[in-house]
Amino acid sequence: MDAVVPGRPISSAGSVAYASRLFVLAAAYFAAAKLALWAGASAGHAAAVWPASGVALACVLLLGYRVWPGVWLGAALAAITVQASPIDAALMGAGSALEALVAAVLVRRCIGLPRSFGRGEDVVEFVAIAALSSAIAATVATALLAWPHSPAPQELTWTWWTRWQADAMGIVIVAPLILNWSGGSAKGSRQKTLEMLCLAVPTLAATQAIFSDSLPAYLPSLPLTFVILPLVIWAALRFAQREVATLNALVCAIAVWHTLEGRGPFASVLPGTMPLLLLAFTSTVVITGLVLNAVVGERSRAIEALAQALKTLREEAIRDPLTNLYNRRFLHDYLSRELVRAKREDIRVAVIMIDLDHFKRVNDTAGHSAGDEVLVQVAALLKRHIRGSDIACRFGGEEFTLVLPNATLQSARSRAEAICLAVREESGYLMGVTASLGVAIFPEAATEPDALLRAADQALYQAKGRGRNQVRTFSRVPASVSALRPRTPKRAHG
Ligand code: GH3
Ligand code: MG
Ligand code: MG
């Protein structure tokens, strides 16, 4: 839904859209107000809940501050239908519009646009804003009664209180409902829908039974109102805020309707305490449901973020940051596991060690960043040359290691040849580098991870010694030759 942005000029098409928004808002406000007036009047009371104030706040939040005339119009028309003079109706409309604007400004400042409340504190702040802003329309209505009629102070207090309560409850019950439903549809699973039905039916049935006086005489309905709370808590723990807000609104509607009709536990107490009990009940239901739901949502988001961070950390711990290949630590763990498996399943595992030839020259001539880029490109080339079951690692510096489970000496050698050729073919692009490769195979070359890596390294050393840019497979070499070869980082150049 596009909001009307304050300060933006409105085009003619925009004017039509704006006017239609005002009209829809005025009609919605008027309908909600008439519903409340009708429910209250049919029972001979003032409206106990004023859903129109919730409609007004939600619409101003969603459509922008400029739609306030829609609130004014709807409220003024509703006032006219209850015999208010045109001036009084205009002033009442102004009070309602100001209430919606003040509430919307405060909500936007403190919470943002709460299509659903993200934190428990947001709900508490929202309720506080509802209580605060409702004083505006209540004060305007009371002032209009005070002047010129000068009624008794109790009547003024009563008017202020009932109007304040009705507006505050209207905002707290209805605004979250509209805001939540305005956020697009989220598809729930069939199982979740079934669970929702299993919860909603007994909750609404219990509310109906308690508030409609249809319980057997030996069951006192007043203490039984507490039965509704665990059901509301269940909904808050298990469902999205939209469902929770809807269930809250239905429970409150049933309770208010029967109470205004003179039925249920709150209607039979001392006259005058009924609105207070209704306020206590509805606010307990709504605040408990929404706060708990927001806190549960907050907690599950935090757990999700933590799990994601943990996953990223784990990934980072086993990856080389430059090439994103696995690092040496992972290579050791993986190779150990693979050799255990290979022994158990009696299969071969090949290790290919790769070292770029004269790589120092790249750094020396083109700079370290160009050298880094070559390493990244070689890593990408290696990834293209491995199968799903193989892994490619950056052993360190400009050395790479491939582990090929279930490979024969021939297949590993031909894979190494293909890589050697590919690096040679791309060497123009790779700043002239070529690669030397050494292949060793389990169990012929060695049976332990470190020994197998050493064997592949020795083969690589032979390739370096024979002019580089070639593949050698491990063969037992005289001890004197091996002794010439210190382990990384520096290799003797042949
Ligand atoms: P050889 O053919 O004998 O392997 O010669 P070489 O120059 O490749 O071998 P040497 O091991 O002497 O040099 C490797 C060089 O790789 C040294 C170092 O500056 C460079 N190097 C190591 N790690 C990195 C890195 O992360 N980025 C860059 N740009 N260079 C690196
Ligand atoms: Mg090198
Ligand atoms: Mg090297």
XYZ file of C-alpha atoms and ligand atoms in Angstrom:
527
model
C 0.000 0.000 0.000
C 1.486 3.407 -0.982
C 1.608 5.874 1.835
C 0.844 9.506 1.146
C 4.184 11.101 1.871
C 3.898 14.393 3.745
C 5.204 17.294 1.665
C 4.959 15.546 -1.731
C 2.738 17.457 -4.236
C -0.298 15.471 -5.372
C -0.951 15.037 -9.143
C -4.490 14.826 -10.603
C -4.346 11.016 -10.621
C -2.916 11.332 -7.134
C -5.806 13.619 -6.149
C -8.334 10.975 -7.183
C -6.419 8.322 -5.237
C -6.151 10.672 -2.269
C -9.872 11.536 -2.377
C -10.800 7.855 -2.629
C -8.597 7.097 0.367
C -10.313 9.828 2.356
C -13.682 8.459 1.345
C -12.799 4.852 2.225
C -11.320 5.935 5.565
C -14.360 8.098 6.382
C -16.694 5.211 5.468
C -14.666 2.720 7.509
C -14.566 5.063 10.490
C -18.291 5.764 10.200
C -19.169 2.043 9.919
C -17.003 1.139 12.935
C -18.455 4.021 14.949
C -22.050 3.089 14.051
C -21.391 -0.531 14.998
C -20.119 0.546 18.426
C -22.979 3.041 18.891
C -25.522 0.442 17.867
C -24.056 -2.174 20.235
C -23.953 0.326 23.077
C -27.352 1.897 22.370
C -29.128 -1.443 22.014
C -28.047 -2.142 25.569
C -28.705 1.407 26.804
C -25.009 2.161 27.366
C -22.363 4.341 25.862
C -20.034 2.443 23.554
C -17.633 0.426 25.730
C -15.112 -0.020 22.940
C -14.656 2.458 20.080
C -13.151 0.385 17.235
C -13.216 3.455 14.969
C -10.245 4.918 16.864
C -8.239 1.772 15.992
C -9.349 2.038 12.343
C -8.287 5.703 12.303
C -4.822 5.084 13.767
C -4.095 2.070 11.537
C -5.190 3.967 8.397
C -3.158 7.087 9.260
C -0.124 4.861 9.884
C -0.584 2.952 6.642
C -1.774 5.733 4.327
C 0.069 8.734 5.735
C -0.753 11.715 7.931
C -2.571 13.531 5.109
C -5.580 11.244 5.328
C -6.627 12.808 8.645
C -9.631 14.583 6.971
C -11.085 11.096 6.406
C -11.029 10.533 10.162
C -12.535 13.950 10.754
C -15.339 13.333 8.238
C -16.193 9.847 9.533
C -16.204 11.018 13.159
C -18.244 14.155 12.416
C -20.847 12.178 10.441
C -21.092 9.592 13.225
C -21.599 12.407 15.756
C -24.353 13.965 13.610
C -26.259 10.668 13.652
C -26.430 10.898 17.449
C -27.993 14.351 17.349
C -24.832 16.407 17.789
C -25.056 19.950 16.387
C -22.949 20.546 13.242
C -20.433 22.588 15.277
C -20.189 19.937 17.990
C -19.869 17.236 15.314
C -17.074 19.186 13.594
C -15.275 19.636 16.908
C -15.707 15.958 17.815
C -14.338 15.039 14.383
C -11.373 17.328 15.008
C -10.756 15.644 18.377
C -10.785 12.193 16.756
C -8.517 13.298 13.884
C -6.078 14.932 16.309
C -6.082 11.782 18.442
C -5.228 9.620 15.407
C -2.514 12.038 14.240
C -0.861 12.329 17.652
C -0.973 8.548 18.132
C 0.437 7.958 14.630
C 3.298 10.430 15.154
C 4.175 8.844 18.507
C 3.937 5.286 17.126
C 6.150 6.152 14.150
C 8.691 7.891 16.391
C 8.809 5.168 19.056
C 8.076 1.944 17.149
C 8.190 2.664 13.419
C 5.450 1.087 11.309
C 4.435 -1.914 13.378
C 2.711 -4.172 10.847
C 3.544 -6.654 13.577
C 5.251 -5.888 16.851
C 8.845 -7.108 16.843
C 9.516 -6.679 20.563
C 7.526 -6.978 23.774
C 8.505 -3.373 24.577
C 6.854 -2.241 21.321
C 3.499 -3.559 22.544
C 3.884 -1.825 25.911
C 4.814 1.451 24.182
C 1.869 1.043 21.802
C -0.547 0.569 24.723
C 0.920 3.627 26.477
C 0.497 5.708 23.289
C -3.097 4.461 22.948
C -3.819 5.494 26.562
C -2.178 8.889 26.079
C -3.738 9.839 22.741
C -7.201 8.655 23.764
C -7.239 11.458 26.315
C -7.531 13.937 23.406
C -10.905 12.826 22.027
C -12.150 12.140 25.566
C -11.251 15.685 26.635
C -12.900 17.224 23.559
C -16.099 15.189 24.140
C -16.124 16.185 27.837
C -15.484 19.853 27.044
C -18.415 19.875 24.610
C -20.608 18.427 27.326
C -19.347 20.929 29.907
C -20.056 23.889 27.701
C -22.764 25.172 27.690
C -24.604 22.528 29.757
C -22.514 22.619 32.983
C -23.431 19.126 34.191
C -22.400 17.607 37.551
C -18.678 16.869 37.954
C -19.420 13.111 38.289
C -21.135 13.175 34.905
C -18.138 14.919 33.369
C -15.727 12.432 34.948
C -17.883 9.557 33.770
C -18.041 10.938 30.212
C -14.292 11.445 30.094
C -13.597 8.008 31.535
C -15.978 6.056 29.264
C -14.799 7.898 26.141
C -11.135 7.467 27.087
C -11.590 3.760 27.841
C -13.558 3.120 24.653
C -10.969 4.873 22.455
C -7.971 3.282 24.174
C -9.475 -0.206 23.883
C -10.517 0.456 20.285
C -6.927 1.357 19.421
C -5.348 -1.535 21.341
C -7.705 -4.196 19.935
C -8.372 -3.016 16.371
C -5.202 -1.212 15.202
C -2.871 -4.263 15.606
C -5.494 -6.339 13.798
C -5.548 -4.040 10.733
C -1.780 -3.483 10.776
C -1.098 -7.220 10.928
C -3.533 -8.033 8.141
C -2.117 -5.246 5.947
C 1.275 -6.965 5.822
C 0.485 -9.376 2.949
C -0.511 -12.999 3.269
C 1.810 -15.501 4.903
C 1.005 -19.082 3.896
C 0.759 -21.367 6.902
C 1.007 -25.152 6.788
C -2.110 -27.312 6.888
C -1.040 -28.677 10.251
C -0.731 -25.145 11.636
C -4.198 -24.224 10.334
C -5.604 -27.336 11.988
C -3.893 -26.471 15.256
C -5.244 -22.924 15.000
C -8.752 -24.291 14.583
C -8.247 -26.652 17.538
C -7.327 -23.622 19.611
C -9.732 -21.023 18.244
C -12.857 -23.172 18.566
C -12.476 -23.977 22.303
C -11.285 -20.429 23.061
C -14.265 -18.796 21.397
C -16.636 -21.457 22.774
C -15.326 -20.909 26.316
C -15.657 -17.111 25.969
C -19.159 -17.506 24.603
C -20.168 -19.914 27.398
C -18.721 -17.718 30.160
C -20.082 -14.393 28.904
C -23.487 -15.568 27.676
C -24.563 -16.963 31.057
C -25.017 -20.395 29.522
C -22.945 -22.187 32.146
C -24.764 -24.316 34.755
C -25.683 -22.302 37.845
C -23.117 -24.108 40.041
C -20.245 -22.826 37.867
C -19.387 -19.230 38.851
C -18.596 -17.372 35.626
C -16.445 -14.573 37.123
C -13.503 -16.787 38.220
C -13.923 -18.812 35.029
C -12.917 -15.794 32.921
C -9.350 -16.780 33.883
C -9.755 -19.964 31.832
C -9.465 -17.844 28.685
C -5.950 -16.653 29.549
C -4.069 -19.958 29.079
C -5.754 -20.321 25.695
C -4.615 -16.820 24.714
C -1.113 -17.710 25.933
C -1.164 -20.898 23.852
C -2.035 -18.849 20.753
C 0.709 -16.339 21.557
C 3.299 -19.100 21.860
C 2.319 -21.051 18.771
C 0.996 -18.680 16.112
C 1.850 -15.591 14.075
C 0.844 -12.215 15.442
C -1.907 -11.887 12.869
C -3.719 -14.942 14.250
C -3.109 -13.814 17.816
C -4.506 -10.320 17.124
C -7.542 -11.863 15.403
C -8.268 -14.266 18.246
C -7.837 -11.436 20.771
C -10.276 -9.262 18.845
C -12.887 -12.038 18.634
C -12.598 -12.872 22.345
C -12.941 -9.170 23.224
C -15.880 -8.715 20.835
C -17.783 -11.629 22.422
C -17.042 -10.374 25.946
C -18.041 -6.767 25.150
C -21.171 -7.758 23.271
C -22.600 -9.985 26.021
C -21.592 -7.569 28.773
C -23.341 -4.669 27.029
C -26.386 -6.890 26.586
C -26.425 -7.394 30.363
C -25.134 -10.958 30.365
C -22.054 -12.562 31.818
C -19.883 -12.078 34.902
C -19.180 -8.345 34.458
C -22.798 -7.325 33.932
C -24.002 -8.718 37.226
C -21.538 -6.792 39.447
C -22.136 -3.366 40.962
C -23.309 -0.795 38.395
C -20.386 1.423 37.457
C -17.749 -1.261 37.841
C -18.762 -3.017 34.615
C -16.665 -0.787 32.286
C -13.669 -1.149 34.582
C -13.945 -4.954 34.634
C -14.381 -5.015 30.878
C -11.331 -2.790 30.477
C -9.305 -5.043 32.801
C -10.380 -8.178 30.943
C -9.892 -6.935 27.390
C -6.581 -5.228 28.137
C -5.285 -8.343 29.930
C -6.229 -10.562 26.988
C -4.820 -8.236 24.317
C -1.626 -7.195 26.122
C -0.800 -10.735 27.313
C -1.325 -12.167 23.821
C 0.607 -9.505 21.943
C 3.503 -9.061 24.398
C 4.066 -12.787 24.718
C 3.833 -13.283 20.966
C 6.282 -10.455 20.289
C 8.733 -11.821 22.880
C 8.490 -15.345 21.450
C 9.040 -13.957 17.929
C 12.001 -11.927 19.180
C 13.481 -15.012 20.830
C 13.093 -17.231 17.776
C 14.629 -14.517 15.553
C 17.555 -14.244 17.979
C 18.024 -18.032 17.940
C 17.903 -18.028 14.135
C 20.455 -15.212 13.932
C 22.687 -17.023 16.416
C 22.455 -20.285 14.458
C 23.286 -18.391 11.253
C 26.239 -16.659 12.912
C 27.464 -19.991 14.258
C 27.161 -21.535 10.796
C 29.119 -18.636 9.282
C 31.786 -18.922 11.997
C 32.107 -22.668 11.409
C 32.375 -22.076 7.648
C 34.986 -19.373 8.176
C 36.996 -21.653 10.474
C 37.453 -24.196 7.691
C 37.783 -21.850 4.697
C 40.643 -19.877 3.273
C 39.451 -16.269 3.192
C 41.180 -15.366 -0.109
C 40.108 -18.269 -2.339
C 37.202 -19.656 -0.275
C 38.717 -23.118 -0.716
C 38.992 -25.331 2.377
C 42.004 -24.561 4.559
C 44.774 -26.838 5.777
C 43.054 -27.541 9.104
C 40.017 -28.884 7.301
C 42.244 -30.877 4.930
C 43.804 -32.757 7.829
C 40.449 -33.564 9.463
C 38.898 -34.550 6.175
C 41.798 -36.683 5.025
C 41.914 -38.504 8.387
C 38.206 -39.297 8.112
C 38.494 -40.339 4.465
C 41.408 -42.688 5.167
C 39.476 -44.350 8.011
C 36.572 -44.820 5.642
C 38.846 -46.015 2.831
C 40.408 -48.623 5.147
C 36.984 -49.802 6.211
C 35.569 -49.953 2.678
C 38.835 -51.067 1.081
C 38.968 -48.247 -1.475
C 41.716 -45.926 -2.686
C 42.140 -42.211 -1.985
C 44.304 -39.948 -4.119
C 46.029 -36.765 -2.992
C 47.265 -34.208 -5.526
C 49.636 -31.461 -4.367
C 49.858 -28.423 -6.641
C 52.442 -25.647 -6.499
C 52.515 -22.676 -8.859
C 55.790 -22.251 -10.671
C 57.870 -19.127 -10.083
C 54.926 -17.482 -8.426
C 57.183 -15.037 -6.618
C 57.819 -13.377 -9.954
C 54.136 -12.457 -10.246
C 54.294 -10.668 -6.925
C 57.582 -9.072 -7.778
C 56.536 -7.837 -11.225
C 52.781 -7.220 -10.956
C 52.347 -6.696 -7.237
C 50.836 -8.649 -4.395
C 47.211 -7.900 -5.346
C 47.774 -9.251 -8.861
C 49.303 -12.344 -7.214
C 46.203 -12.670 -5.034
C 43.990 -12.438 -8.108
C 45.979 -15.253 -9.781
C 45.497 -17.400 -6.659
C 41.730 -16.747 -6.820
C 41.636 -17.660 -10.501
C 43.618 -20.870 -9.931
C 41.235 -21.778 -7.087
C 38.279 -21.290 -9.454
C 40.007 -23.461 -12.061
C 40.549 -26.216 -9.470
C 36.901 -26.076 -8.427
C 35.937 -26.625 -12.047
C 38.148 -29.718 -12.183
C 36.836 -31.596 -9.151
C 33.804 -33.857 -8.747
C 31.199 -33.572 -6.007
C 32.958 -36.081 -3.775
C 36.416 -34.429 -4.122
C 37.662 -31.479 -2.152
C 40.064 -28.671 -3.055
C 42.110 -26.940 -0.353
C 44.592 -24.110 -0.174
C 47.471 -25.797 1.569
C 49.224 -22.449 2.098
C 50.852 -19.712 0.004
C 50.600 -20.732 -3.664
C 50.154 -24.421 -2.868
C 46.899 -26.309 -3.258
C 45.808 -29.849 -2.391
C 43.095 -31.993 -3.901
C 41.693 -35.101 -2.196
C 39.946 -37.540 -4.525
C 38.198 -40.356 -2.668
C 37.706 -43.610 -4.535
C 40.188 -42.677 -7.301
C 42.711 -44.973 -8.945
C 46.284 -43.914 -9.635
C 45.432 -43.617 -13.337
C 42.313 -41.519 -12.832
C 44.082 -39.253 -10.322
C 47.043 -38.853 -12.657
C 44.852 -37.981 -15.642
C 42.983 -35.462 -13.482
C 46.304 -33.904 -12.476
C 47.399 -33.820 -16.149
C 44.149 -32.077 -17.068
C 44.716 -29.449 -14.371
C 48.337 -28.947 -15.419
C 47.199 -28.467 -19.017
C 44.372 -26.117 -18.036
C 46.736 -23.893 -16.009
C 49.175 -23.911 -18.938
C 46.396 -22.999 -21.380
C 45.197 -20.192 -19.142
C 48.699 -19.137 -18.216
C 48.469 -15.991 -20.380
C 45.505 -14.956 -18.327
C 47.199 -16.171 -15.119
C 50.180 -13.816 -15.553
C 52.341 -16.563 -17.078
C 52.177 -19.024 -14.195
C 52.250 -22.761 -14.745
C 51.793 -25.487 -12.162
C 53.704 -28.503 -10.939
C 51.726 -31.373 -9.504
C 52.516 -34.440 -7.387
C 50.156 -37.390 -7.019
C 50.158 -39.998 -4.226
C 47.629 -42.716 -3.593
C 46.396 -44.492 -0.496
C 47.291 -47.182 0.462
C 50.201 -47.719 -1.958
C 52.100 -44.491 -1.170
C 51.220 -44.204 2.523
C 48.474 -45.228 4.944
C 48.470 -42.198 7.288
C 47.272 -38.688 6.394
C 50.548 -36.844 7.051
C 52.599 -39.514 5.299
C 50.270 -39.418 2.301
C 50.587 -35.623 2.056
C 54.363 -35.955 2.353
C 54.357 -38.530 -0.450
C 52.375 -36.225 -2.768
C 54.741 -33.402 -1.829
C 57.741 -35.538 -2.735
C 56.198 -36.265 -6.117
C 55.617 -32.541 -6.558
C 59.219 -31.900 -5.633
C 60.257 -34.321 -8.380
C 58.124 -32.394 -10.852
C 59.834 -29.170 -9.791
C 63.213 -30.844 -10.112
C 62.466 -32.017 -13.622
C 61.661 -28.604 -14.990
C 58.233 -27.735 -13.478
C 54.947 -27.444 -15.423
C 54.351 -31.208 -15.208
C 52.833 -34.045 -13.134
C 54.756 -36.682 -11.201
C 53.301 -39.595 -9.295
C 54.852 -40.732 -6.053
C 57.547 -43.355 -6.342
C 59.878 -44.463 -3.597
C 62.932 -42.234 -3.907
C 66.354 -42.680 -2.352
C 66.616 -41.268 1.153
C 69.344 -38.878 0.036
C 67.019 -37.254 -2.496
C 64.242 -36.937 0.085
C 66.640 -35.342 2.510
C 67.314 -32.579 -0.035
C 63.694 -31.608 0.133
C 62.839 -29.465 3.154
C 59.069 -29.262 3.852
C 57.334 -26.043 2.876
C 57.514 -23.130 2.541
C 60.710 -22.985 0.407
C 61.304 -25.469 -2.342
C 64.688 -25.927 -3.996
C 64.450 -24.773 -7.579
C 65.721 -27.268 -10.118
P 58.622 -22.407 -7.360
O 58.442 -22.583 -8.818
O 59.875 -23.008 -6.867
O 57.437 -22.832 -6.568
O 58.784 -20.830 -7.185
P 57.858 -19.891 -6.374
O 58.309 -18.499 -6.614
O 56.450 -20.157 -6.685
O 58.088 -20.407 -4.929
P 58.277 -19.793 -3.541
O 57.761 -20.735 -2.529
O 59.725 -19.391 -3.400
O 57.377 -18.527 -3.490
C 56.076 -18.570 -3.213
C 55.647 -17.155 -3.163
O 54.255 -17.086 -3.008
C 56.247 -16.420 -1.999
C 55.137 -15.490 -1.541
O 55.470 -14.148 -1.728
C 53.990 -15.836 -2.437
N 52.772 -15.940 -1.676
C 52.499 -16.752 -0.663
N 51.237 -16.533 -0.212
C 50.734 -15.530 -0.988
C 49.485 -14.845 -1.018
O 48.568 -15.096 -0.279
N 49.342 -13.873 -1.954
C 50.352 -13.536 -2.817
N 50.134 -12.576 -3.701
N 51.533 -14.163 -2.794
C 51.725 -15.145 -1.904
Mg 55.775 -22.071 -6.252
Mg 55.495 -22.854 -2.859
